[in-house]
mmCIF file of C-alpha atoms in Angstrom:
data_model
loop_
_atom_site.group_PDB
_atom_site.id
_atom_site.type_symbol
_atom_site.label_atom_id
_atom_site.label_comp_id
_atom_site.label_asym_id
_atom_site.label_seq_id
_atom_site.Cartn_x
_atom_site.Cartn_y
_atom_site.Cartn_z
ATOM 1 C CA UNK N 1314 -278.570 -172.260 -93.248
ATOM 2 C CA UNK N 1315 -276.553 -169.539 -94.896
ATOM 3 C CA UNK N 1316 -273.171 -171.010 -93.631
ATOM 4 C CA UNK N 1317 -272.286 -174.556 -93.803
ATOM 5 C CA UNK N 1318 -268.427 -175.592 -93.186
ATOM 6 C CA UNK N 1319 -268.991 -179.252 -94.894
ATOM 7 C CA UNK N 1320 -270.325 -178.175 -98.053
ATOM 8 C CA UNK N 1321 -268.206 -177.005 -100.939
ATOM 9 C CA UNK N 1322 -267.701 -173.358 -101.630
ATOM 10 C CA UNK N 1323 -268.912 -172.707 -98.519
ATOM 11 C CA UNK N 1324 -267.756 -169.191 -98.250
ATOM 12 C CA UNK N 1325 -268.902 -168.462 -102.021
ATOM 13 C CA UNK N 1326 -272.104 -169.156 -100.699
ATOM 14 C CA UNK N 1327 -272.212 -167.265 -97.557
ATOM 15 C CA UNK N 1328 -271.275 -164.224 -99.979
ATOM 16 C CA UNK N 1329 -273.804 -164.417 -101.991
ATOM 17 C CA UNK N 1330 -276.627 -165.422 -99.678
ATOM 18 C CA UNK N 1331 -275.533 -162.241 -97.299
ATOM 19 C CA UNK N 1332 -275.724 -160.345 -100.587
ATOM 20 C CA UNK N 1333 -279.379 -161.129 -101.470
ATOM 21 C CA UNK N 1334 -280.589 -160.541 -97.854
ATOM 22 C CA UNK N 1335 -278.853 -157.257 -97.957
ATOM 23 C CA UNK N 1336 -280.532 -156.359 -101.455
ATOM 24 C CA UNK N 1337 -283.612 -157.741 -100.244
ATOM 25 C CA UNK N 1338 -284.139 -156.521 -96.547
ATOM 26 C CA UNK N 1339 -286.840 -153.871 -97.283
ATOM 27 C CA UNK N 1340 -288.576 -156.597 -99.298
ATOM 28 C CA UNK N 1341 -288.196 -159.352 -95.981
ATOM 29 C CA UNK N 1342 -289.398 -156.378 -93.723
ATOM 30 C CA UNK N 1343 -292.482 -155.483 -95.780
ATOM 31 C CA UNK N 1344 -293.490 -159.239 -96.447
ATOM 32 C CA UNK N 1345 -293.598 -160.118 -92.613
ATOM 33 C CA UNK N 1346 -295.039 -157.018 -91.669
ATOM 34 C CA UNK N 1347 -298.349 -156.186 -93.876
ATOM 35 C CA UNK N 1348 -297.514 -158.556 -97.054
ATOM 36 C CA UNK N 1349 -297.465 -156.511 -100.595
ATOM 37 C CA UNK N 1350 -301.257 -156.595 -101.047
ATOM 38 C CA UNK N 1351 -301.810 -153.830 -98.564
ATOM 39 C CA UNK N 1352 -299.105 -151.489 -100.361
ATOM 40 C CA UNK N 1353 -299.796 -148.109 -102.718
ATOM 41 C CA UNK N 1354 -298.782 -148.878 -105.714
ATOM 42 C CA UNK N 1355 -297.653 -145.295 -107.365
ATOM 43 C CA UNK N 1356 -298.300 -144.504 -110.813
ATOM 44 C CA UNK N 1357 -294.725 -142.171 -110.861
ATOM 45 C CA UNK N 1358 -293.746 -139.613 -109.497
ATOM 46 C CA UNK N 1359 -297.143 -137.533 -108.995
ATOM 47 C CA UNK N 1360 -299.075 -140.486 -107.043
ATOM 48 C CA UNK N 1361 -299.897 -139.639 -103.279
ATOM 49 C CA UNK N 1362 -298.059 -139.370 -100.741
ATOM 50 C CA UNK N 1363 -295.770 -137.033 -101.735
ATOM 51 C CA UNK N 1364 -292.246 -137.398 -100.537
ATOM 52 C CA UNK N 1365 -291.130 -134.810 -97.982
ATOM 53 C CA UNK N 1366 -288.132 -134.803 -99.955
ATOM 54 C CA UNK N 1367 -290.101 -134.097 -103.242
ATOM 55 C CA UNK N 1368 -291.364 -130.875 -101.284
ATOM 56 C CA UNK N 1369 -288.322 -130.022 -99.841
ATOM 57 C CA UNK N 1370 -286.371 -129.830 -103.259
ATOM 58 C CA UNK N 1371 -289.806 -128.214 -104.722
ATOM 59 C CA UNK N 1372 -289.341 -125.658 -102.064
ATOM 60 C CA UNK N 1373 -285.533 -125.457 -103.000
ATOM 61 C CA UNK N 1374 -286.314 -124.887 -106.699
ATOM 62 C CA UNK N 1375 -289.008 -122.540 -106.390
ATOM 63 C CA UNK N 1376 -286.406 -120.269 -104.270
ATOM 64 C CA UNK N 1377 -283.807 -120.577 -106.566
ATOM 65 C CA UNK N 1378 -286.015 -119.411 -109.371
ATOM 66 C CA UNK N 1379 -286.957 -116.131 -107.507
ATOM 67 C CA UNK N 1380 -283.764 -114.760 -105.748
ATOM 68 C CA UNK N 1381 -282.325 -115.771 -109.150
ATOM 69 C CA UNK N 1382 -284.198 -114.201 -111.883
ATOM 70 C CA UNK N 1383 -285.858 -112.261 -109.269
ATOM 71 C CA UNK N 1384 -283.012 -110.049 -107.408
ATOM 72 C CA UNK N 1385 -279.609 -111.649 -108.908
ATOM 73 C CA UNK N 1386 -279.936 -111.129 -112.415
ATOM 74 C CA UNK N 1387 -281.399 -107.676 -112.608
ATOM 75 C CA UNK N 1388 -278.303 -105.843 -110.609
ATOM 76 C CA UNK N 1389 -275.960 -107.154 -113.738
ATOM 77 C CA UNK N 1390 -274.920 -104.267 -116.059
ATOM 78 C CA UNK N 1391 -276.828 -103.696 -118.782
ATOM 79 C CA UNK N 1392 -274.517 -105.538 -121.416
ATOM 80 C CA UNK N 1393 -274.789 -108.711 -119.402
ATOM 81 C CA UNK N 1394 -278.415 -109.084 -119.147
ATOM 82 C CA UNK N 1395 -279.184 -110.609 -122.185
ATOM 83 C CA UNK N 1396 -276.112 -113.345 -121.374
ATOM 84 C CA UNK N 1397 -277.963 -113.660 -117.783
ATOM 85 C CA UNK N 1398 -281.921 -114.397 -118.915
ATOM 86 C CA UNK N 1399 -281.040 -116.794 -121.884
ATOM 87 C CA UNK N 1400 -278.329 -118.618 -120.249
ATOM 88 C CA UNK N 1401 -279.151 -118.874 -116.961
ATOM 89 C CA UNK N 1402 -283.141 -119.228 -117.423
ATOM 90 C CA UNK N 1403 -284.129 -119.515 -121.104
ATOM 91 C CA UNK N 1404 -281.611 -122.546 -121.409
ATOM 92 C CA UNK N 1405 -280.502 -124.081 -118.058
ATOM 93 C CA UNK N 1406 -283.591 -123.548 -116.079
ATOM 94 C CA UNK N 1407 -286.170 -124.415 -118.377
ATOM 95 C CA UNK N 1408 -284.374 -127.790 -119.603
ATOM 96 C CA UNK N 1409 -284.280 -128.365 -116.161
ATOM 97 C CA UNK N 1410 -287.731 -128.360 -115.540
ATOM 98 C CA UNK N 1411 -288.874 -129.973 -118.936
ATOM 99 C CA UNK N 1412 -286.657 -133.191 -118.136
ATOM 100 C CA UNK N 1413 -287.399 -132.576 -114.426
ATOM 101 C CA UNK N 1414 -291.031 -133.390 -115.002
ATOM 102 C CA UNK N 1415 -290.778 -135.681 -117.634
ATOM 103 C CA UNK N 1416 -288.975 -137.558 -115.264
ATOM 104 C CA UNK N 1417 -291.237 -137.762 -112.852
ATOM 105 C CA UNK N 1418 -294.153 -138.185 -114.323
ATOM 106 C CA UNK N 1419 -293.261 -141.417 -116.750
ATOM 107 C CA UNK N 1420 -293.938 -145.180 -115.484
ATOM 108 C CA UNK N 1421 -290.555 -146.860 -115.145
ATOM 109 C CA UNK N 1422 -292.465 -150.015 -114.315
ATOM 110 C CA UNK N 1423 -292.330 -153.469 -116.235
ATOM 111 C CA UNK N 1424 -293.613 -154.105 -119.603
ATOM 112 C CA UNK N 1425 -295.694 -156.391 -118.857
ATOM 113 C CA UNK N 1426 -296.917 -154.626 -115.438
ATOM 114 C CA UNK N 1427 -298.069 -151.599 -117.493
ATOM 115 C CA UNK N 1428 -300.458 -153.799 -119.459
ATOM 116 C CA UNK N 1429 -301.759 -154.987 -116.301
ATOM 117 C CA UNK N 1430 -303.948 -153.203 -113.615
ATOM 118 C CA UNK N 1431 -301.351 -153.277 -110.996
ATOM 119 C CA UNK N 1432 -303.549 -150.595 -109.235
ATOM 120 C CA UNK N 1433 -305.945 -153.325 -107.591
ATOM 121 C CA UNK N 1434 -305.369 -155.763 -104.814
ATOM 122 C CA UNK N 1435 -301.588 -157.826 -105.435
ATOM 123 C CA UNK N 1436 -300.953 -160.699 -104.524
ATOM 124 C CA UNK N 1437 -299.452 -161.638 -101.016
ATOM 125 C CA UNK N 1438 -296.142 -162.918 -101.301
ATOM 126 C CA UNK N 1439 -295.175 -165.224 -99.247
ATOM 127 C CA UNK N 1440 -291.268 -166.271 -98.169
ATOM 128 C CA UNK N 1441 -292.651 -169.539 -96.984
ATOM 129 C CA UNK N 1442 -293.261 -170.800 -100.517
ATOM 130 C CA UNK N 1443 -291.165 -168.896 -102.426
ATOM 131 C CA UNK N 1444 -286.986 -167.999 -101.721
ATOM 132 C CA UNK N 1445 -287.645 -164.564 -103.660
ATOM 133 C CA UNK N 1446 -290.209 -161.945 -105.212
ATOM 134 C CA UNK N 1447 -289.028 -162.731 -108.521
ATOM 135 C CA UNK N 1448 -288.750 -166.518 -109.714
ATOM 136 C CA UNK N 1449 -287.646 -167.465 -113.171
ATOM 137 C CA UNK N 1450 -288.699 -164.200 -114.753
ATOM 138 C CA UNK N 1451 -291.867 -164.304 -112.766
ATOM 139 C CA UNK N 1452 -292.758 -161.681 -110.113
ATOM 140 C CA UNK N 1453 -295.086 -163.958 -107.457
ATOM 141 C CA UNK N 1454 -296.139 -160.054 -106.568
ATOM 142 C CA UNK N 1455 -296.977 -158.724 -109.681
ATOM 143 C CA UNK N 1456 -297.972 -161.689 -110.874
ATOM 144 C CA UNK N 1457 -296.621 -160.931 -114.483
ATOM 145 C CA UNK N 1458 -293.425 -162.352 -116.416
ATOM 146 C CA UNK N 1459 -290.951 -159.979 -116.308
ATOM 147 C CA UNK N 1460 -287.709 -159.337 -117.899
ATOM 148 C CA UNK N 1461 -284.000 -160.272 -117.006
ATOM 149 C CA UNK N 1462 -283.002 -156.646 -115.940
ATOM 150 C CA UNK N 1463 -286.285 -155.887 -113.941
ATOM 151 C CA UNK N 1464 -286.108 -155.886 -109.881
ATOM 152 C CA UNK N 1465 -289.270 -155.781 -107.761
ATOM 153 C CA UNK N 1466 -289.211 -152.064 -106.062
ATOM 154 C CA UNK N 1467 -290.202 -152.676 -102.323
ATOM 155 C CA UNK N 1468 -290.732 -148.631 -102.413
ATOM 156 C CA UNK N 1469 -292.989 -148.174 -105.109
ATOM 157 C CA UNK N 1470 -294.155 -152.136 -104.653
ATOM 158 C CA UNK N 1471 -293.562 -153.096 -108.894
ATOM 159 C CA UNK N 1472 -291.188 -154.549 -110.978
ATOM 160 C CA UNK N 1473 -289.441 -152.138 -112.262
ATOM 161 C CA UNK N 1474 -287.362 -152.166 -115.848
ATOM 162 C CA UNK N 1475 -283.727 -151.586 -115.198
ATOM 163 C CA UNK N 1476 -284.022 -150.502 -112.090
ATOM 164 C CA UNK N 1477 -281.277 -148.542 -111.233
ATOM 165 C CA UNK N 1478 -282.513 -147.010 -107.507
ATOM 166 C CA UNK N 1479 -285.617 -145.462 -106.054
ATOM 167 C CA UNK N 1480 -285.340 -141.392 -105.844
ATOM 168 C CA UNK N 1481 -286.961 -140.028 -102.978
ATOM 169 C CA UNK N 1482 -286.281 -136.692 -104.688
ATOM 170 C CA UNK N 1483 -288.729 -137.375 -107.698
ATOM 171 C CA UNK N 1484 -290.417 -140.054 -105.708
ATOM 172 C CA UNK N 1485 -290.197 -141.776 -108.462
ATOM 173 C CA UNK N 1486 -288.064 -145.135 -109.348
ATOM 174 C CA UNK N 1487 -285.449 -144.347 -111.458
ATOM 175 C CA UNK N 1488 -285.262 -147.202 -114.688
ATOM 176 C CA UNK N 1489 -284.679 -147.683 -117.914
ATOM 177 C CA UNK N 1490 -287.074 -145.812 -118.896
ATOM 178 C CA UNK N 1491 -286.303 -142.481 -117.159
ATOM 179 C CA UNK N 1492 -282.511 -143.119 -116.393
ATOM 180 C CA UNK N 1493 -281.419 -140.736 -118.901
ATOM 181 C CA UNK N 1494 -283.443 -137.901 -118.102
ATOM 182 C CA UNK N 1495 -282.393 -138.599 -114.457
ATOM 183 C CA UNK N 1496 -279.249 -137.651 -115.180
ATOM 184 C CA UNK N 1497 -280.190 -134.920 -117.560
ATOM 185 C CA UNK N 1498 -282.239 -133.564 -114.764
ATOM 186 C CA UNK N 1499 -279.175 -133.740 -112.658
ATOM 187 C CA UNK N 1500 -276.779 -132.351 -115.153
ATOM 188 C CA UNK N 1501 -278.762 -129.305 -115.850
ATOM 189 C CA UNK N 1502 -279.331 -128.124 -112.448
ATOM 190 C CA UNK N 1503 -275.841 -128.543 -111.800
ATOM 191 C CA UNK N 1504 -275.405 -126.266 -114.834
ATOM 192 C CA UNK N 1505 -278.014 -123.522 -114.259
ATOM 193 C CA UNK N 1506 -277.209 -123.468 -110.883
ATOM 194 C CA UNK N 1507 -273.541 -123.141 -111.005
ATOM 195 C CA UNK N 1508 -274.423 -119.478 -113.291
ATOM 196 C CA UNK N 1509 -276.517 -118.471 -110.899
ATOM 197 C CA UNK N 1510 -274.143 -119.298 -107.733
ATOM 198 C CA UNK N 1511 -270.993 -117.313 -110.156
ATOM 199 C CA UNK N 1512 -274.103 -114.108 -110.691
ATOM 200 C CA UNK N 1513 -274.877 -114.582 -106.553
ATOM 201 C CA UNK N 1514 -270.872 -114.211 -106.037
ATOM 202 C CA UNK N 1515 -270.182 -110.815 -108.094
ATOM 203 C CA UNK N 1516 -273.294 -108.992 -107.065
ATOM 204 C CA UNK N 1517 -271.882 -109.849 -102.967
ATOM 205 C CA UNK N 1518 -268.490 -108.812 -103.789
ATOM 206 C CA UNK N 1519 -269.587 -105.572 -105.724
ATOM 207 C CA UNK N 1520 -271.946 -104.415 -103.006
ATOM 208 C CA UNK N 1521 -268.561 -104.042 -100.833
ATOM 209 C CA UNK N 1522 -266.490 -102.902 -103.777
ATOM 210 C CA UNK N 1523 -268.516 -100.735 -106.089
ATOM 211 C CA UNK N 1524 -271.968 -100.733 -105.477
ATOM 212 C CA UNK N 1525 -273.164 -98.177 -108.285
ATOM 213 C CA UNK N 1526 -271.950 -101.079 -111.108
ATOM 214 C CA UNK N 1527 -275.398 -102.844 -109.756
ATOM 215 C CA UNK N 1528 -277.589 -99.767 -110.592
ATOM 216 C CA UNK N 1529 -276.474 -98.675 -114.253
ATOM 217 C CA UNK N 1530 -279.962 -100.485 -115.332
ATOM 218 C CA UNK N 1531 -281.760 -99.101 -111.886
ATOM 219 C CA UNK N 1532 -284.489 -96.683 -111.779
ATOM 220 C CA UNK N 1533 -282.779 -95.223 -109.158
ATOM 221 C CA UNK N 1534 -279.065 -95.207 -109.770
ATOM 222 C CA UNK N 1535 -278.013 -91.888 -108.615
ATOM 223 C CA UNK N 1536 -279.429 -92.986 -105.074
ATOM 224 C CA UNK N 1537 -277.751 -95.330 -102.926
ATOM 225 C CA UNK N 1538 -280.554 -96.274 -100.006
ATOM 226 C CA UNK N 1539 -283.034 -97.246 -102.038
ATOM 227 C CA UNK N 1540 -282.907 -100.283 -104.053
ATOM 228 C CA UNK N 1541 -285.514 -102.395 -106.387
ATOM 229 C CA UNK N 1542 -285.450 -106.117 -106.452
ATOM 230 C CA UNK N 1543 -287.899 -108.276 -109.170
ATOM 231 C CA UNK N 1544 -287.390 -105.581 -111.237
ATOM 232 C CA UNK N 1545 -289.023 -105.060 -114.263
ATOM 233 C CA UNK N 1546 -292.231 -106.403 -113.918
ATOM 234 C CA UNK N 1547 -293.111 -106.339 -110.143
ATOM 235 C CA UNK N 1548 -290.500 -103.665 -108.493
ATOM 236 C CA UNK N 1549 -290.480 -103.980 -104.730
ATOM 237 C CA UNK N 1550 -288.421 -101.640 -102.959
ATOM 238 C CA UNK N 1551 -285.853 -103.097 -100.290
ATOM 239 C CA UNK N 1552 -282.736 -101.800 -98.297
ATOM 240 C CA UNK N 1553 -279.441 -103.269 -99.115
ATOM 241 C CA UNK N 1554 -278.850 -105.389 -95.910
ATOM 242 C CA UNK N 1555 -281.700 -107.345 -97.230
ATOM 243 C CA UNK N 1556 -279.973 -108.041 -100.117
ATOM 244 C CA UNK N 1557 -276.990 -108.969 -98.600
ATOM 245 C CA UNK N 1558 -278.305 -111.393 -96.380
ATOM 246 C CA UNK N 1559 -280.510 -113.271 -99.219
ATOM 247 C CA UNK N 1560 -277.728 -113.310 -101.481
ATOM 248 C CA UNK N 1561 -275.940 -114.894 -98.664
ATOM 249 C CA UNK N 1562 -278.085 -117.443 -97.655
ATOM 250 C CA UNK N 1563 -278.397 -118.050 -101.947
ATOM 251 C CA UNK N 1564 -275.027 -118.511 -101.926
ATOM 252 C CA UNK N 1565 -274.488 -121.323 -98.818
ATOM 253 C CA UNK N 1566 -277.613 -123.213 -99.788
ATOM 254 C CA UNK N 1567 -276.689 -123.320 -104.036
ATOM 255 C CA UNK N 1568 -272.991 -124.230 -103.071
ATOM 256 C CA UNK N 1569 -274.646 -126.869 -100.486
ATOM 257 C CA UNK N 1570 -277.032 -128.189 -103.879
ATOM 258 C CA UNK N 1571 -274.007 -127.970 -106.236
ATOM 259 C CA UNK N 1572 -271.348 -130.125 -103.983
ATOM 260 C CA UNK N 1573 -274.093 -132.842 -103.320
ATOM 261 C CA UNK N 1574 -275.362 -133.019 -107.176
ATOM 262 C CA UNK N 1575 -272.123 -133.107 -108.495
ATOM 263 C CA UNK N 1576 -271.022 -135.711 -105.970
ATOM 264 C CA UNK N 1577 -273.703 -137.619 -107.045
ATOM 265 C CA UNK N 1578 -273.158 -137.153 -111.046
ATOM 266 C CA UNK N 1579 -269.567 -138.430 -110.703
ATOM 267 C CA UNK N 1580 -271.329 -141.290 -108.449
ATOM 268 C CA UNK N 1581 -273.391 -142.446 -111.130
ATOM 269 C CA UNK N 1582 -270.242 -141.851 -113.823
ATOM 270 C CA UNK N 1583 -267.965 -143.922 -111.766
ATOM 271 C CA UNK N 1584 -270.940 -146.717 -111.294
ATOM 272 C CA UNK N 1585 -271.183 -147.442 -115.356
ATOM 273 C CA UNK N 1586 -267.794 -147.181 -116.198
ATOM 274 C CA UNK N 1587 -267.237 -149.835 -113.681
ATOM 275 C CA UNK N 1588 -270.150 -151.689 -114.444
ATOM 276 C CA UNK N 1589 -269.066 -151.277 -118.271
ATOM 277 C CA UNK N 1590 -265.846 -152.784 -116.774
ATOM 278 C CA UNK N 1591 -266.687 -155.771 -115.022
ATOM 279 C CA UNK N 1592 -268.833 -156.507 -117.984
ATOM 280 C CA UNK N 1593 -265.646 -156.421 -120.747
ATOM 281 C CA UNK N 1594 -264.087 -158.274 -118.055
ATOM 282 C CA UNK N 1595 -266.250 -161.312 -117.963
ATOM 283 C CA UNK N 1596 -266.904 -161.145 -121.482
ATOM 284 C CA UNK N 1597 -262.933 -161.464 -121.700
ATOM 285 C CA UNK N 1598 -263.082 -164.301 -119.346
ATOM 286 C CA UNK N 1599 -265.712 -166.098 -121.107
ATOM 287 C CA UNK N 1600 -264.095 -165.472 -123.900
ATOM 288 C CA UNK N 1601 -261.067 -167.210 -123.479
ATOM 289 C CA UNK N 1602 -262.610 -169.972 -121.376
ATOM 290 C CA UNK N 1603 -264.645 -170.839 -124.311
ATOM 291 C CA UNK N 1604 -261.561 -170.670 -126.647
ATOM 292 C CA UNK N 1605 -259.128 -173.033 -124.334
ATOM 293 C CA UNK N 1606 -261.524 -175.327 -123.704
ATOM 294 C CA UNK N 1607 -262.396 -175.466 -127.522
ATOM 295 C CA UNK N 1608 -258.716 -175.847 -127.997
ATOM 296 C CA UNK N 1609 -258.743 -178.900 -125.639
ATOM 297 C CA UNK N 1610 -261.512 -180.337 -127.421
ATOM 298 C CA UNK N 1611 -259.992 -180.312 -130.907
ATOM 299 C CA UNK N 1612 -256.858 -181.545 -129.139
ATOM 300 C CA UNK N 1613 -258.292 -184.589 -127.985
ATOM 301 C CA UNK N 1614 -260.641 -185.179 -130.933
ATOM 302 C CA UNK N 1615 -257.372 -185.147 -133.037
ATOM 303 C CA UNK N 1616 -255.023 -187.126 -130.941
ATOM 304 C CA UNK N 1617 -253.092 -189.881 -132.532
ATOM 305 C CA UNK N 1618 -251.644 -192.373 -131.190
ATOM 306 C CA UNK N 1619 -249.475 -194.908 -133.180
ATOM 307 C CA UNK N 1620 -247.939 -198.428 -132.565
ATOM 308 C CA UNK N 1621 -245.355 -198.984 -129.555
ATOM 309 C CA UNK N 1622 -242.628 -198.359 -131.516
ATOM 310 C CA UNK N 1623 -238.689 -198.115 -130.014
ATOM 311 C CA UNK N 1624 -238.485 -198.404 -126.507
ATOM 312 C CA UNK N 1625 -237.088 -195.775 -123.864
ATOM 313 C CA UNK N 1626 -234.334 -195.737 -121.641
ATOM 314 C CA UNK N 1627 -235.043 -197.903 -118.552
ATOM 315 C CA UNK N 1628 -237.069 -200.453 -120.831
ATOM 316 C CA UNK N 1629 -240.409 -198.110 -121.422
ATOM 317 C CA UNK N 1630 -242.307 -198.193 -124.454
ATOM 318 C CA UNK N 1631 -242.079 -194.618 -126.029
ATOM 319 C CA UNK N 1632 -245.827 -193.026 -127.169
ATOM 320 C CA UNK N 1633 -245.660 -190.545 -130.097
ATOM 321 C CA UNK N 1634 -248.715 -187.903 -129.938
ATOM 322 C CA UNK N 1635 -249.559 -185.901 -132.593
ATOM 323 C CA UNK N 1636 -252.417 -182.824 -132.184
ATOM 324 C CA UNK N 1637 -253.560 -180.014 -134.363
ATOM 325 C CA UNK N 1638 -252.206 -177.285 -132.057
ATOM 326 C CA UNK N 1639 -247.829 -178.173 -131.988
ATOM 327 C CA UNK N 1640 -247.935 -175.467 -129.027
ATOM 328 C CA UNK N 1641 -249.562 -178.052 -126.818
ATOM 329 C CA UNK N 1642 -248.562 -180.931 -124.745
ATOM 330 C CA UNK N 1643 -249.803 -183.995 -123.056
ATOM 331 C CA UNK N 1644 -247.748 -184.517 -119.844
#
């Protein structure tokens, strides 16, 4: 039972067991249900199915990239161009998509699972012989010794190095071996982005304000009708309410994209410092355990005690004690 009110550290226990079934509940729901054997196990991020996630932010890229460098950037005057196409897409957007992919396409699994075919049958594991997946370094799934920092992904159905969390976004488990691109990838479309949400900003406000300052590079610039978006390699003519409203709906949905990555940067920020934390903390801790109780072995080892020698008040033999440390004291 998970609670017992007899047994010692009772509540210590109840913690920790309600802890592991917490970490572990997609693990107990998949090993009832169909047992591990009959899982996928993906490759990375590329392995079928695709994520409907991975699609959606595909989707959300792929629009970026064209009302961006497609219809933002060409309205800017002619002396900001340059600034907008090596910023904005030779730097931020391309990073982006070089870590992006890298990201997704590496194998955060296991050591030791990479050198093994973990794309045939697995075995079954089963709660009734063992308490977990992973046992003494050994993954009864996997069926490969593993290291101290790898957890068994219920998602993805491996042991995964460092595991950190499963991304439904690269549909892709997120480890020690890709947990700094992760955050690269994050980073840099918070970055490229953010230009392109400032460029989507001025080009709304000038179109109420001046809208000649967005046609000093336009075919067309003595005309105020007709305007030219993906300009210069594909012009396609377009009226300016059609602008407008794209540029809108660029606006809500990179604002929308900004707010959640950034919440989700500082998420990740806020998880290692505290991490880093807790770890100084019980290093401290250990530290100074190991010293006191190092202390109290020396002070023992050293103790001295000499003949009954004068007696006390009230008749009692006094007891002279004599340690290496003069800061201590036997009561």
């Amino acid at each position: 039972p998970i609670y017992c009110a007899s047994s010692p550290g009772c509540h210590q226990n109840t913690l920790f067991a309600l802890f592991t079934q917490f970490r572990s509940r997609s693990i107990q729901r998949l090993a009832k249900s169909v047992g591990y054997n009959q899982l996928q196990t993906p490759v990375n991020g590329w392995s079928w199915p695709l994520h409907i996630f991975q699609i959606t932010g595909w989707l959300l890229c792929l629009f970026f990239a064209l009302v961006g460098f497609g219809i933002l950037v060409p309205l800017l005057p002619r002396h900001w161009l340059p600034a907008g196409y090596i910023v904005s897409f030779g730097v931020c957007f391309i990073y982006h998509l070089v870590v992006h992919l890298t990201a997704v396409s590496i194998d955060p699994a296991d050591a030791n699972v990479r050198a093994k075919n973990y794309l045939g049958p697995l075995a079954t594991f089963n709660r009734n012989q063992h308490a977990h997946v992973i046992e003494n370094h050994h993954c009864h799934v996997c069926d490969v010794n593993v290291s101290a920092k790898s957890k068994h992904c219920g998602t993805c159905n491996k042991c995964v190095c460092g595991f950190d969390h499963h991304c439904k976004w690269l549909n892709n488990c997120v480890g020690e071996r890709n947990y700094r691109l992760f955050l690269n990838s994050v980073l840099s479309a918070i970055l490229g982005l953010g230009l392109l949400l400032l460029i989507a900003c001025y080009v709304f406000a000038e179109f109420f304000i001046d809208p000649m300052v967005l046609r000093s590079d336009h075919p067309l610039k003595n005309q105020t009708d007709r305007w030219f978006v993906f300009l210069p390699a594909a012009p396609v003519e377009t009226q300016a309410p059609a602008i407008l409203i794209t540029t809108g709906i660029f606006i809500l949905l990179s604002l929308m994209t900004v707010v959640l990555l950034g919440h989700l940067l500082i998420f990740h920020i806020y998880l290692s410092s505290c991490f880093s934390f807790c770890i100084h903390c019980v290093f401290t801790h250990l530290t100074n355990t190991h010293i006191l109780c190092r202390i109290a072995t020396e002070k023992v080892e050293n103790l001295v005690v000499p003949k009954l020698g004068k007696k006390g008040c009230g008749g009692r033999e006094m007891r002279t004690v004599v340690t290496e440390h003069p800061w201590l004291d036997f009561g």
